[in-house]
Amino acid sequence: MNLYVGNLPWQATEEELEAHFAQAGPVKAVRIITEGRSGRSKGFGFVEMESSEGGQSAIDSLNGKDFGGRELRVDTATERQRS
């Protein structure tokens, strides 16, 4: 299950995010979106959980909870519309 994770702290690393989400279940992949030129985090990313159950558990247990001083926004990721 692919999850959107918003309101990330600017200094968060993919390793920290993976460890945080591993509390809810096995994590398959983590990607923090960065600006092309500066490489600075845009404050959101995606976490792919190995199962739907792990994904739902992550949403239920981590959405609105503190991570590095900010309240995470965790929801099911939706496909981006191509124009």
JSON list of C-alpha atoms in Angstrom, two decimals, residues 1-2 8-9 11 19-20 22 27 29 34 47 49 54 57 69 76 82-83:
[
{"chain": "A", "resi": 1, "resn": "MET", "atom": "CA", "xyz": [0.00, 0.00, 0.00]},
{"chain": "A", "resi": 2, "resn": "ASN", "atom": "CA", "xyz": [1.43, 3.37, -1.03]},
{"chain": "A", "resi": 8, "resn": "LEU", "atom": "CA", "xyz": [7.53, 16.36, 7.21]},
{"chain": "A", "resi": 9, "resn": "PRO", "atom": "CA", "xyz": [10.26, 18.25, 9.08]},
{"chain": "A", "resi": 11, "resn": "GLN", "atom": "CA", "xyz": [15.66, 17.83, 8.17]},
{"chain": "A", "resi": 19, "resn": "ALA", "atom": "CA", "xyz": [12.15, 3.53, 11.12]},
{"chain": "A", "resi": 20, "resn": "HIS", "atom": "CA", "xyz": [9.12, 5.56, 12.24]},
{"chain": "A", "resi": 22, "resn": "ALA", "atom": "CA", "xyz": [8.22, 0.33, 10.68]},
{"chain": "A", "resi": 27, "resn": "VAL", "atom": "CA", "xyz": [8.15, -1.00, 4.98]},
{"chain": "A", "resi": 29, "resn": "ALA", "atom": "CA", "xyz": [10.21, 1.71, 0.19]},
{"chain": "A", "resi": 34, "resn": "THR", "atom": "CA", "xyz": [13.20, 17.12, -2.89]},
{"chain": "A", "resi": 47, "resn": "VAL", "atom": "CA", "xyz": [6.05, 5.37, 2.10]},
{"chain": "A", "resi": 49, "resn": "MET", "atom": "CA", "xyz": [4.11, -0.54, 3.08]},
{"chain": "A", "resi": 54, "resn": "GLY", "atom": "CA", "xyz": [0.37, -2.33, 7.51]},
{"chain": "A", "resi": 57, "resn": "SER", "atom": "CA", "xyz": [-2.21, 0.55, 10.62]},
{"chain": "A", "resi": 69, "resn": "GLY", "atom": "CA", "xyz": [8.16, 18.47, 16.08]},
{"chain": "A", "resi": 76, "resn": "THR", "atom": "CA", "xyz": [-3.50, 6.74, 0.97]},
{"chain": "A", "resi": 82, "resn": "ARG", "atom": "CA", "xyz": [-1.25, 13.43, -16.26]},
{"chain": "A", "resi": 83, "resn": "SER", "atom": "CA", "xyz": [-2.30, 16.18, -18.64]}
]
